[in-house]
Coordinates of C-alpha atoms and ligand atoms in Angstrom, one line a residue:
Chain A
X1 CA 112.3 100.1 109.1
X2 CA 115.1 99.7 106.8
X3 CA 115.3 97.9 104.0
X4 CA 118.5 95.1 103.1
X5 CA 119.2 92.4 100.8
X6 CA 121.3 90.1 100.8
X7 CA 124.2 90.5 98.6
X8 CA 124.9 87.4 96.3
X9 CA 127.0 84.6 97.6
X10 CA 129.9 84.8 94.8
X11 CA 130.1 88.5 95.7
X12 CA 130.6 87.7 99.7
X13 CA 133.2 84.8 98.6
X14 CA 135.0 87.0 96.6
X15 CA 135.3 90.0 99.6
X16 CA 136.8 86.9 102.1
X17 CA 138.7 85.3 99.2
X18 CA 141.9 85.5 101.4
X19 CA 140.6 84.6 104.8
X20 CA 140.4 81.4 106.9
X21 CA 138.3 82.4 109.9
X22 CA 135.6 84.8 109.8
X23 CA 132.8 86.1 112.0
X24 CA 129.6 86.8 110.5
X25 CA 127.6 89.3 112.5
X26 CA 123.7 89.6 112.5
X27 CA 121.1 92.4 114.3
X28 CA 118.4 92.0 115.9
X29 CA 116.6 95.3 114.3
X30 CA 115.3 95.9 110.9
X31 CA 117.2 93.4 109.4
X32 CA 115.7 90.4 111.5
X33 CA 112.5 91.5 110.5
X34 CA 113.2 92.0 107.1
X35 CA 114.8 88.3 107.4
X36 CA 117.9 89.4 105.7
X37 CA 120.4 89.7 108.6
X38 CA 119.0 87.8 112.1
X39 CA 120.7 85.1 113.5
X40 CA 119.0 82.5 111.2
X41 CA 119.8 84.6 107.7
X42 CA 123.7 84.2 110.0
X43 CA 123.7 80.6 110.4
X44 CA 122.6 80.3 106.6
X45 CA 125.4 82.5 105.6
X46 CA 128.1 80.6 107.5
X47 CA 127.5 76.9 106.3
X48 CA 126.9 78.9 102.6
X49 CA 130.7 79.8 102.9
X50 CA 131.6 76.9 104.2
X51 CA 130.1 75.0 101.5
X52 CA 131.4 76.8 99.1
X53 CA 134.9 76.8 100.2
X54 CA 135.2 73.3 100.4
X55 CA 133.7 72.4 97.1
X56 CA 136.7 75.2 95.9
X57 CA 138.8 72.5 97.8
X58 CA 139.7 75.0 100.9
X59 CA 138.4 74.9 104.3
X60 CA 137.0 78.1 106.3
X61 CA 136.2 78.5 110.2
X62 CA 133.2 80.9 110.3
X63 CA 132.0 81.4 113.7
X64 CA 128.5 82.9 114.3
X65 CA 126.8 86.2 116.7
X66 CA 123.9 88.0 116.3
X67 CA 123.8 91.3 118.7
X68 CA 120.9 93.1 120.0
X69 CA 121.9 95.9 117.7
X70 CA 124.7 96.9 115.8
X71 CA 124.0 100.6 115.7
X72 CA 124.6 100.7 119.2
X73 CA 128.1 100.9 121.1
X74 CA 126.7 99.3 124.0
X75 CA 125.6 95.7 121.7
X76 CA 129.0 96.3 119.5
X77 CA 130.6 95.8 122.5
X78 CA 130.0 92.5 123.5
X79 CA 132.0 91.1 120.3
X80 CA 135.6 93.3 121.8
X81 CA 136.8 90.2 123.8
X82 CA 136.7 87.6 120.4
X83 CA 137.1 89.9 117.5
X84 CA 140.6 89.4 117.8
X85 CA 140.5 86.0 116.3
X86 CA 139.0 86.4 112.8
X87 CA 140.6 87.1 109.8
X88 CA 137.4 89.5 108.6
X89 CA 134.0 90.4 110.3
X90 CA 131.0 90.1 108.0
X91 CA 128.0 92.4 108.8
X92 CA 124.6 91.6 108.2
X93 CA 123.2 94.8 109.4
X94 CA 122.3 97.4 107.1
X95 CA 125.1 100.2 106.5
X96 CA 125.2 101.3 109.8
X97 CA 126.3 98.1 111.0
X98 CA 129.7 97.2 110.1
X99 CA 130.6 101.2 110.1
X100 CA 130.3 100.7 113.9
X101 CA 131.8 97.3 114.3
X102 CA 135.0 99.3 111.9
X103 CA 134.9 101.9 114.0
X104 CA 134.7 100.3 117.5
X105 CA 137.5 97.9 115.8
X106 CA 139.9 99.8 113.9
X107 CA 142.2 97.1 113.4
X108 CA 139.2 94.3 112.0
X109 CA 138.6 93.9 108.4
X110 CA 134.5 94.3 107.9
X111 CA 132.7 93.3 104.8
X112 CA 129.1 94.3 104.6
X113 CA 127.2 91.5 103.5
X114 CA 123.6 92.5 102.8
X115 CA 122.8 96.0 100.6
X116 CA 120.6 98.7 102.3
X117 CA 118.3 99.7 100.1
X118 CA 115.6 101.6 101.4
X119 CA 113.2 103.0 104.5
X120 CA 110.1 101.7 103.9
X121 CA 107.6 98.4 105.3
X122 CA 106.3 95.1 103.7
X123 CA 102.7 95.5 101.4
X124 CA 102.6 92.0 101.5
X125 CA 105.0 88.9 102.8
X126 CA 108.1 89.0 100.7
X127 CA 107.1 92.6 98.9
X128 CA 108.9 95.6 100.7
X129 CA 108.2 99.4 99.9
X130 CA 110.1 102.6 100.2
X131 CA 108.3 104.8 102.0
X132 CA 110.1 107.9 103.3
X133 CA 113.8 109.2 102.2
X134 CA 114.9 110.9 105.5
X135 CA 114.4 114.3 104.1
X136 CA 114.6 116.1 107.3
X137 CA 111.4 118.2 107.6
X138 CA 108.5 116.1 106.7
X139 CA 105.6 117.2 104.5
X140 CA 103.6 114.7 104.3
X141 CA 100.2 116.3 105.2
X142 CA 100.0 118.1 102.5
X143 CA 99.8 115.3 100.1
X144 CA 97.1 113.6 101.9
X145 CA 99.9 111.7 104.2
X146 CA 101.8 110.7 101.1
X147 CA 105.2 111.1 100.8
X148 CA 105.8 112.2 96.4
X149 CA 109.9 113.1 98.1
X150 CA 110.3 109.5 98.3
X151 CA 107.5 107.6 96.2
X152 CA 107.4 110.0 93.2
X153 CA 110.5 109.4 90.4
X154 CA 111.1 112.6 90.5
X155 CA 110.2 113.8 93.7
X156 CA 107.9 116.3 92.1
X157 CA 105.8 118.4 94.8
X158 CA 103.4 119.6 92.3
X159 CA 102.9 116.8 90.2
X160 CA 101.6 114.8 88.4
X161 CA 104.3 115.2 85.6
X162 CA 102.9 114.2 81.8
X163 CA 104.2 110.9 81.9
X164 CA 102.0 109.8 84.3
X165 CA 99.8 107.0 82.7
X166 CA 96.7 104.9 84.1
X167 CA 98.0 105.1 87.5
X168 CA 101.5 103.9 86.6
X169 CA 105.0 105.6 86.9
X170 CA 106.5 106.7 83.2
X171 CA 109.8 104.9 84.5
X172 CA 107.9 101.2 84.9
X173 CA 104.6 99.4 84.3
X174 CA 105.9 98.1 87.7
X175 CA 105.6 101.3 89.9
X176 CA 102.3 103.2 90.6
X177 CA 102.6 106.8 90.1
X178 CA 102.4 107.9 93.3
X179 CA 100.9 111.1 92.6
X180 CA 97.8 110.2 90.9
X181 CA 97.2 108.3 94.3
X182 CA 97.7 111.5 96.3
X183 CA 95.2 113.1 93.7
X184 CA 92.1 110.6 93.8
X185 CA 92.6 110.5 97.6
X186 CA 93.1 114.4 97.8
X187 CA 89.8 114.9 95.3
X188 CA 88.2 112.0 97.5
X189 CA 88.3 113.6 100.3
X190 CA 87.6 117.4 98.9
X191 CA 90.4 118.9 99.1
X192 CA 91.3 120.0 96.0
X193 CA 91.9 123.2 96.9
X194 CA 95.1 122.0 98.6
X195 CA 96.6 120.3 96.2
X196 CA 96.2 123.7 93.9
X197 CA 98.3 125.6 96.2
X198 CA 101.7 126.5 94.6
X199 CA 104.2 124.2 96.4
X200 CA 107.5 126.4 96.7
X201 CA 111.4 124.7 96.6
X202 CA 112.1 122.9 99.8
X203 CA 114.9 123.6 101.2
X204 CA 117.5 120.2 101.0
X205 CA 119.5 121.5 103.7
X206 CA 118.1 118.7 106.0
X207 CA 118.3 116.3 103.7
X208 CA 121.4 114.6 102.9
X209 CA 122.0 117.5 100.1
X210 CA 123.2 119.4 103.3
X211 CA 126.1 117.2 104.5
X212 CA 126.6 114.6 106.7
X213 CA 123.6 114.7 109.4
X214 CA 124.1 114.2 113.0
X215 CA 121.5 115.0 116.0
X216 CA 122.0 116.0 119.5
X217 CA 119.4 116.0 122.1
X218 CA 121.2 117.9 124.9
X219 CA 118.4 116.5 127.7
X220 CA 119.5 112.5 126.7
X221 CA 123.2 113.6 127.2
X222 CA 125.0 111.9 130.3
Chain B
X1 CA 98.9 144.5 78.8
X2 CA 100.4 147.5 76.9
X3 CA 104.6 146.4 77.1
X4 CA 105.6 142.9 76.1
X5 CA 106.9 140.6 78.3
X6 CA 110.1 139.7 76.4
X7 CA 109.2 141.2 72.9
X8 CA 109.9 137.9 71.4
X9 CA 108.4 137.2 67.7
X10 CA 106.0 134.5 69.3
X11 CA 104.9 136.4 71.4
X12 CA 104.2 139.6 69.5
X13 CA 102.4 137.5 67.1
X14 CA 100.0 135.6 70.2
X15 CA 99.6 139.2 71.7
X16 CA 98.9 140.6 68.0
X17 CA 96.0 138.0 67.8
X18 CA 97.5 135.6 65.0
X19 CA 97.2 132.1 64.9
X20 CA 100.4 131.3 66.2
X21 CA 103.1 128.7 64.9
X22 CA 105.9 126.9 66.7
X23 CA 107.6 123.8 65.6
X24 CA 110.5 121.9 67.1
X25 CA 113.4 120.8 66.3
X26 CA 116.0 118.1 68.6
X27 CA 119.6 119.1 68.7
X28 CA 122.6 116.8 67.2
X29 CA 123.7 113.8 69.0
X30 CA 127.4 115.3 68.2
X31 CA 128.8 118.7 67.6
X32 CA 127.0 118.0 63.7
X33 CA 126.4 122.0 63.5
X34 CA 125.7 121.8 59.3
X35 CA 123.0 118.6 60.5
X36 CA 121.5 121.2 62.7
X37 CA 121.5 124.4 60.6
X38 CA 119.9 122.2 57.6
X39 CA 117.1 121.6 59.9
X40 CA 116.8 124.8 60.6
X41 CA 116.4 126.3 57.3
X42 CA 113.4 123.8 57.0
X43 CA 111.5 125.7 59.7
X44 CA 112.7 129.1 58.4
X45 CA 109.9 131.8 57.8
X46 CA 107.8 128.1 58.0
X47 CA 107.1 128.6 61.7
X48 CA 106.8 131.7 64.7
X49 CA 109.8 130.0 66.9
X50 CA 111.1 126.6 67.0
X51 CA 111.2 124.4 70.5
X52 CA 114.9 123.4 70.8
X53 CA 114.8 120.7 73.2
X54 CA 117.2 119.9 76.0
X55 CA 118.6 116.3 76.2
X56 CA 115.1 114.7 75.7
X57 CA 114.2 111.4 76.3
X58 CA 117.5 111.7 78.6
X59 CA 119.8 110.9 75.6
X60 CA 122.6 113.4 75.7
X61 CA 122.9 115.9 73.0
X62 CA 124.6 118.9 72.0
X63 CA 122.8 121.5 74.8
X64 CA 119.5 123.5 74.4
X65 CA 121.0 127.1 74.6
X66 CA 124.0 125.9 72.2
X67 CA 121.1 124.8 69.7
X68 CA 119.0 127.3 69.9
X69 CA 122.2 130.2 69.9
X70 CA 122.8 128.1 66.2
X71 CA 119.4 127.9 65.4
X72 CA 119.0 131.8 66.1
X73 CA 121.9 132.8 63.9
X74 CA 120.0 131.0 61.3
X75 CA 117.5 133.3 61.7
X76 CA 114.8 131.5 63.6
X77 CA 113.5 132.3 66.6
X78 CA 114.2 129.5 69.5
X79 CA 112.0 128.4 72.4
X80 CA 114.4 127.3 74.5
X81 CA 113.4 124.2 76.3
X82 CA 114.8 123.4 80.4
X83 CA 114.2 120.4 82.2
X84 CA 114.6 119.6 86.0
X85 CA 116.3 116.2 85.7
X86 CA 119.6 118.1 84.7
X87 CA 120.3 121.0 86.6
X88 CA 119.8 122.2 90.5
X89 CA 118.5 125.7 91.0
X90 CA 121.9 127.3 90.8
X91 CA 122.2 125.8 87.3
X92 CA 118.7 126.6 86.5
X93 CA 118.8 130.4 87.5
X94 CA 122.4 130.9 86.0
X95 CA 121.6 129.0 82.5
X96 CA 118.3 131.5 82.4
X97 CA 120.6 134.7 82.7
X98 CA 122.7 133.0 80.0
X99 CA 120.2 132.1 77.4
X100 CA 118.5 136.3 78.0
X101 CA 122.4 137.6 77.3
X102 CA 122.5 135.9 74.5
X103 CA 119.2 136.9 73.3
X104 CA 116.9 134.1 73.7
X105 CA 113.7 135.1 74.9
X106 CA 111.4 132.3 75.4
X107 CA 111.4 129.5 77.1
X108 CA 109.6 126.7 77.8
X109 CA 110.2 124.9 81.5
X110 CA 109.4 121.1 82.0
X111 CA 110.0 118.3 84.2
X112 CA 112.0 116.3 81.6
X113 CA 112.3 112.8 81.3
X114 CA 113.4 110.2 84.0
X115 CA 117.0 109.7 83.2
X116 CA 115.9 105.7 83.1
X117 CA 114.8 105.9 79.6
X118 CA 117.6 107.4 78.3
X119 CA 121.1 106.2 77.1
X120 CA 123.0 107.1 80.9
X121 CA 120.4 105.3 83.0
X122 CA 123.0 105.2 85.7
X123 CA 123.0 108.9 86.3
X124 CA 121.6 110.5 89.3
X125 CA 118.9 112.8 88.6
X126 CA 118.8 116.2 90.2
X127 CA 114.8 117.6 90.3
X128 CA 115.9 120.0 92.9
X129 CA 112.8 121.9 91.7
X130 CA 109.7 121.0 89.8
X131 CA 108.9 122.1 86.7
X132 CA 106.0 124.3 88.3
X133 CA 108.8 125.8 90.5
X134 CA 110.6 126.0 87.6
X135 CA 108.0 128.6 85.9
X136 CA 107.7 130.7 89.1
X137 CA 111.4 131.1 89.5
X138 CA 111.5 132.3 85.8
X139 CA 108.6 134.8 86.4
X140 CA 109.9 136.2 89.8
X141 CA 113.4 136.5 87.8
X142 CA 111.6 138.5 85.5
X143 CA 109.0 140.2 87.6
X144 CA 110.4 140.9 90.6
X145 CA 113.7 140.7 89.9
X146 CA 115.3 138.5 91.7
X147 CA 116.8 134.9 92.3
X148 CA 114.7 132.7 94.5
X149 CA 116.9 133.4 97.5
X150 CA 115.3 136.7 97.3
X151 CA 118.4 138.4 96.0
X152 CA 118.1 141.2 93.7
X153 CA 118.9 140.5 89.7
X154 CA 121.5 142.9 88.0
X155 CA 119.3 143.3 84.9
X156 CA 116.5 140.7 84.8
X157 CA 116.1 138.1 82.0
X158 CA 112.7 139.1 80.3
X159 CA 111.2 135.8 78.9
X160 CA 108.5 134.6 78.0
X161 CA 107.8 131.5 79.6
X162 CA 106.4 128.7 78.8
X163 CA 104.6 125.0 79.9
X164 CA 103.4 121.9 79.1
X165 CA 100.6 120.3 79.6
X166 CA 99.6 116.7 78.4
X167 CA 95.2 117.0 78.7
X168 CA 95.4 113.1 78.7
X169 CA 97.6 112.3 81.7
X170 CA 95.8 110.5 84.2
X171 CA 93.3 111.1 86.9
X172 CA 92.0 113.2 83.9
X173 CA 89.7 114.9 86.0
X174 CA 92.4 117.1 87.5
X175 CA 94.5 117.4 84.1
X176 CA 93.0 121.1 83.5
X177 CA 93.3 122.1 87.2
X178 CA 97.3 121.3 86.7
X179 CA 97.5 123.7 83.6
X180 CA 95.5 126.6 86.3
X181 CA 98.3 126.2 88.6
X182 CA 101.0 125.9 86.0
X183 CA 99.5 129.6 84.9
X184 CA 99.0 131.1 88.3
X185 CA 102.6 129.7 88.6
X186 CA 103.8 132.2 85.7
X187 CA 103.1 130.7 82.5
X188 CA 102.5 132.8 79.9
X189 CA 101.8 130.3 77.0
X190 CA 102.1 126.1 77.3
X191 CA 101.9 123.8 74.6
X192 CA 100.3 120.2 74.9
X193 CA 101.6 116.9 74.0
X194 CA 100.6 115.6 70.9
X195 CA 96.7 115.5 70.7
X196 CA 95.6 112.4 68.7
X197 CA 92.0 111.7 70.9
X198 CA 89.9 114.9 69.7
X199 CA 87.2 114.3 71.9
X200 CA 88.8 114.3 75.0
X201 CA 90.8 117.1 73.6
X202 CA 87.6 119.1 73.0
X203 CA 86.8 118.2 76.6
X204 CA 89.4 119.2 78.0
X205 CA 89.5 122.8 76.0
X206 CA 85.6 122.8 77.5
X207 CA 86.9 122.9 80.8
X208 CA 90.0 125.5 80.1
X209 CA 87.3 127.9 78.7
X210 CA 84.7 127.6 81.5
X211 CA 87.7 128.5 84.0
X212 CA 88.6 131.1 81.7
X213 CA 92.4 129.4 81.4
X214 CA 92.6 131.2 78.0
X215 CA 92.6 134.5 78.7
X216 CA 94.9 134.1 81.2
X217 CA 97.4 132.1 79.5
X218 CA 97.8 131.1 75.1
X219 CA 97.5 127.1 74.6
X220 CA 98.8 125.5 71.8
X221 CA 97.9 122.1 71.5
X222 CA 100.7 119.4 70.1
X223 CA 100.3 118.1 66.9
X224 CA 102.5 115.6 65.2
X225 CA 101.6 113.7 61.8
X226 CA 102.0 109.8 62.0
X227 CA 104.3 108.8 59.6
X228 CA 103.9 104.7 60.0
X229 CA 101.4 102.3 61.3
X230 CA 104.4 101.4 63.3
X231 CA 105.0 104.9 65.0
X232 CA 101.3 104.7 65.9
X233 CA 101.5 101.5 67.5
X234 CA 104.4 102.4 69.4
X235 CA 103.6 105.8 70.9
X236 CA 99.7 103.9 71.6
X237 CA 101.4 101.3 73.5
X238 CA 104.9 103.0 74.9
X239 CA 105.1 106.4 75.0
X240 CA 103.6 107.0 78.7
X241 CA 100.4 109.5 78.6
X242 CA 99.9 109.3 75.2
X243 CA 96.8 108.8 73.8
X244 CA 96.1 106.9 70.2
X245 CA 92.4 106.0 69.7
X246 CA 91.9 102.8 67.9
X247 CA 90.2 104.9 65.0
X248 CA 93.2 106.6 64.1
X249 CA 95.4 103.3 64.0
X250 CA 92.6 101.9 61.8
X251 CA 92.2 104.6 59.7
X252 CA 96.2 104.5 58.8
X253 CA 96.2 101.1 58.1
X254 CA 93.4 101.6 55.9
X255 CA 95.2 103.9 54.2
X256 CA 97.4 101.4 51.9
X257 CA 100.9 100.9 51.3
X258 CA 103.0 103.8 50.4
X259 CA 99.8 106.4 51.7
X260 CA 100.1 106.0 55.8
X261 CA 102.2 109.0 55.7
X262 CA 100.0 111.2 53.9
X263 CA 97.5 109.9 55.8
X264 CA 98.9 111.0 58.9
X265 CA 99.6 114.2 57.5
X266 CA 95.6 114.5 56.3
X267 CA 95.1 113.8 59.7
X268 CA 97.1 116.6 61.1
X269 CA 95.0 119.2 58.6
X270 CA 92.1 118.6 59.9
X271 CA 93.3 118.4 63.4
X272 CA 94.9 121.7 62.3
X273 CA 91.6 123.1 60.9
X274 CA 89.9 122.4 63.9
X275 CA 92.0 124.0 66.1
X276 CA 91.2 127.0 64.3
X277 CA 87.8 127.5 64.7
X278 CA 88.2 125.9 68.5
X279 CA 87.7 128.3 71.0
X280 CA 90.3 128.9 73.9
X281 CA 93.0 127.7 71.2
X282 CA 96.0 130.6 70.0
X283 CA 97.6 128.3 67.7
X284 CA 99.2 124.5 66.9
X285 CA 102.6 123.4 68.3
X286 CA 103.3 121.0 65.6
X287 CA 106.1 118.1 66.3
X288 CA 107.4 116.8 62.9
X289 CA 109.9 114.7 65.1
X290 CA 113.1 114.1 62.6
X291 CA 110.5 115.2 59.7
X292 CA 111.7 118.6 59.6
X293 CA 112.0 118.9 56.0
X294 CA 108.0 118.5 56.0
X295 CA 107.1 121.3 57.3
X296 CA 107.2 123.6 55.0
X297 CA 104.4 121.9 52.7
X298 CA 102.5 120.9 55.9
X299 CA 102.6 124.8 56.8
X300 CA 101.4 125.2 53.3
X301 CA 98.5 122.9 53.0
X302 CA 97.3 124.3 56.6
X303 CA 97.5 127.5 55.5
X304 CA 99.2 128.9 58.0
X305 CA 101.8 130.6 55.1
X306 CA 103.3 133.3 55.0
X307 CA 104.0 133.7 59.1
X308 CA 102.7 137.0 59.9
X309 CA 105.9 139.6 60.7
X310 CA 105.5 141.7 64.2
Ligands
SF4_1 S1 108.5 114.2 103.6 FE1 110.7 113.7 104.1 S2 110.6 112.9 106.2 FE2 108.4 112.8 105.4 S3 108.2 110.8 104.5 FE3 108.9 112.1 102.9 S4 111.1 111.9 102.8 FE4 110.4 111.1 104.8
SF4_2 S1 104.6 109.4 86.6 FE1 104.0 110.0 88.7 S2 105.4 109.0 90.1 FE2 106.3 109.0 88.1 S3 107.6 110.8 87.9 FE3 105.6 111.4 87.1 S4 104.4 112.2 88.8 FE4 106.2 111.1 89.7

């Protein structure tokens, strides 16, 4: 799933600085699950702001909707007959979010409020990991179902690079190296001869190195 | 193997069957071109070619191919370094054709350092190829002539291309099967991270020779002397992939106030000394990091004077 966090309250306060009424705007998708944009992480939001504004001395309405999704007209939608009455829209989605509630709603002011940072799934409660960065032709087996595009720093494909050290990343004592995982489980499993093979220059073109993406599937089409 | 790959001095004197030489030498943090030509006249006649590396430890500098144009008007030959952080494969193949022109003719291809540790950490980082990718586009440049999208080169750049390798890297274990593929990739020489551990070292060259790496490919393992107590401590604890055995530390501190340096340097001889007598090995890649003006006694006392002319 994708990946958000919250952005910091002074941040938010600072994007609606000029508003009286705002509609903060939670999904049901990743971000729920994530527990950084579902209609509780809303509710929290709105008596934050409203908090904060009257300890500034000013009041502010902030009214409250979490959609089904909000990468989806048909959800995006339901907020057409009340947008109307807000001085700004605050998404919780990730990105994708408030680009459809601005698009659906050219005239509404949207603010995202959480930062998208990765596809990826939680290790453990509270710990999130990027897994995959949407590079368009996935490779995966050949790393023993490892992904080095997104996990290695460098996104080598015949790694390990020299700074490699006791299973850690050269960029932080924090971050495994991914590819001495994708070694030990390639050795493991006897099959080093793979992991020998020259691995040639992928071609980026379906990555986001070749422009904007879009994807039509002509038998979905009504 | 009767014609040379790129008839550069290093490698005339690797295929000639001397003990080769290199040394290295980091560009200005400026447009300083005296700073740069003093250390050059250091490693004149001192060494076979001098690495000239490119923006290392991500820290901007005056460019690899600028250096080593500078450093080759002082009459030493460069080995001009290229990492993958900086440059997609358009930059890459172009910057290649430019160093040849100019008469650069080897070259050694690496990953290079994640732009984090540098002094731009907010850069974006390119590593649109690998540095193994990076040594097979430079051998079917020169080989085949041609540019990876399988276009055909007007005049090829003949180099002679070089790795690294660092034998202490973890999983150990597949270490030497990186440097096979980094060879069957195109290299034609590769030069190791500084060794400090000898035994793993020895090890490692075990396992090079049994697979017959050697003949396929000249290794030069890294030395550089310790100067400090301090510098030993540091690249021990945060240089990633390095390797310091305790000994070594202890054996500098021993060493007394004033004498850690020549110590280190002591320590470097016989490293030196062994590599000479150690089978598989074509010669020392020694790293006298900002000690340039060094070298020229350390090449003494190692007896690796005068260089041998090809
Ligand atoms: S190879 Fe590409 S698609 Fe597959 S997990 Fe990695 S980034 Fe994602
Ligand atoms: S240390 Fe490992 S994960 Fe980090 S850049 Fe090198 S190979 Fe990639």
């Amino acid at each position: 799933m994708i990946i958000a966090e919250a952005k910091p309250n002074s941040e938010l306060l600072e994007m609606v600085s000029d508003c009286s009424k705002v509609l903060v705007v939670g999904c049901k998708g990743c971000v729920t699950v994530c527990n950084v944009g579902g209609a509780k992480e809303v509710g929290v939001l709105a008596a934050t702001l409203k908090i904060a504004r009257r300890r500034q001395g000013r009041t502010i309405a902030v009214d409250e909707v979490t959609l089904e999704r909000q990468c989806d007209p048909e959800y995006v939608d339901e907020i057409k007959d009340r947008i109307g009455d807000y001085d700004a829209v605050i998404s919780i989605a990730c990105g994708v979010g408030p680009q459809f509630l601005s698009e659906r709603y050219p005239s509404a002011r949207v603010f995202p409020g959480v930062n998208t940072k990765f596809m990826g799934g939680a290790v453990a409660h509270g710990v999130w990991e990027e897994r995959c960065a949407g590079c368009g032709q996935c490779v995966i087996h050949n790393f023993g179902g490892i992904c080095p595009i997104a996990r290695c720093s460098k996104s080598l494909q015949n790694g390990p690079c020299g700074g490699s050290d006791h299973g850690k990343c050269e960029i932080s004592k924090d971050v495994d190296c991914i590819w001495d995982v994708i070694v030990r489980k390639m050795m493991s499993q006897g099959r080093l001869d793979e992991l020998l093979k020259f691995r040639p220059p992928k071609s980026w073109t379906t990555s986001r190195d070749g422009g904007p993406r879009k994807m039509i599937r002509e038998e979905l089409r009504i | 193997m009767s014609e040379f790959k790129s008839g550069s001095n290093l490698e005339k004197v690797l295929r000639a069957g001397h003990f080769a030489f290199t040394g290295e030498c980091g560009p200005p943090t400026g447009a300083n071109v005296e700073a740069l030509k003093k250390k050059a006249a250091y490693l004149k006649g001192m060494v076979d070619a001098v690495n000239i590396t490119d923006n290392q430890t991500a820290v901007v500098r005056m460019p690899s191919w600028a250096a080593s144009l500078i450093v080759m008007q002082e009459g030493v030959e460069p080995n001009f370094q290229m990492v993958c952080r900086d440059r997609n494969r358009l930059a890459a193949q172009s910057d290649v054709l430019g160093i040849y022109a100019h008469g650069i003719r080897n070259m050694l291809c690496l990953s290079g350092d994640h732009q984090k540790f540098g002094n731009h950490p907010d850069a974006k980082n390119v590593y649109d190829i690998d540095s193994m990718q990076l040594i097979h586009t430079v051998k079917t440049m020169r080989d085949e002539g041609k540019f990876l999208n399988g276009q055909d080169i007007d005049v090829p750049p003949k180099i002679f291309i070089g790795a690294a390798s660092n034998p202490f890297a973890e999983p150990f274990e597949y270490r030497v099967h990186r440097l096979a593929k980094k060879i069957a990739a195109g290299a034609d020489f590769v030069q190791t991270q500084c060794i400090y551990n000898m035994d793993r070292f020895r090890e490692f060259m075990k396992q090079a020779v049994d697979m017959g790496l050697h003949e396929k490919c000249y290794i030069l393992p890294g030395v550089t002397p310790m100067k400090s107590v301090g510098m030993a401590l540091y690249m021990s604890r945060s240089v990633p992939g390095m390797d310091v055995p305790e000994d070594l530390i202890k054996r500098l501190r021993g060493a007394g106030k004033g004498k850690v340096a020549e110590e280190g340097i002591r320590f470097a001889l016989e490293q030196i000394e062994e590599f000479k007598e150690m089978e598989g090995v074509a010669g020392v890649h020694l790293m006298a990091i900002e000690w340039e003006h060094r070298v020229p006694e350390i090449a003494e006392r190692a007896g690796m004077l005068p260089r041998p002319s090809v």
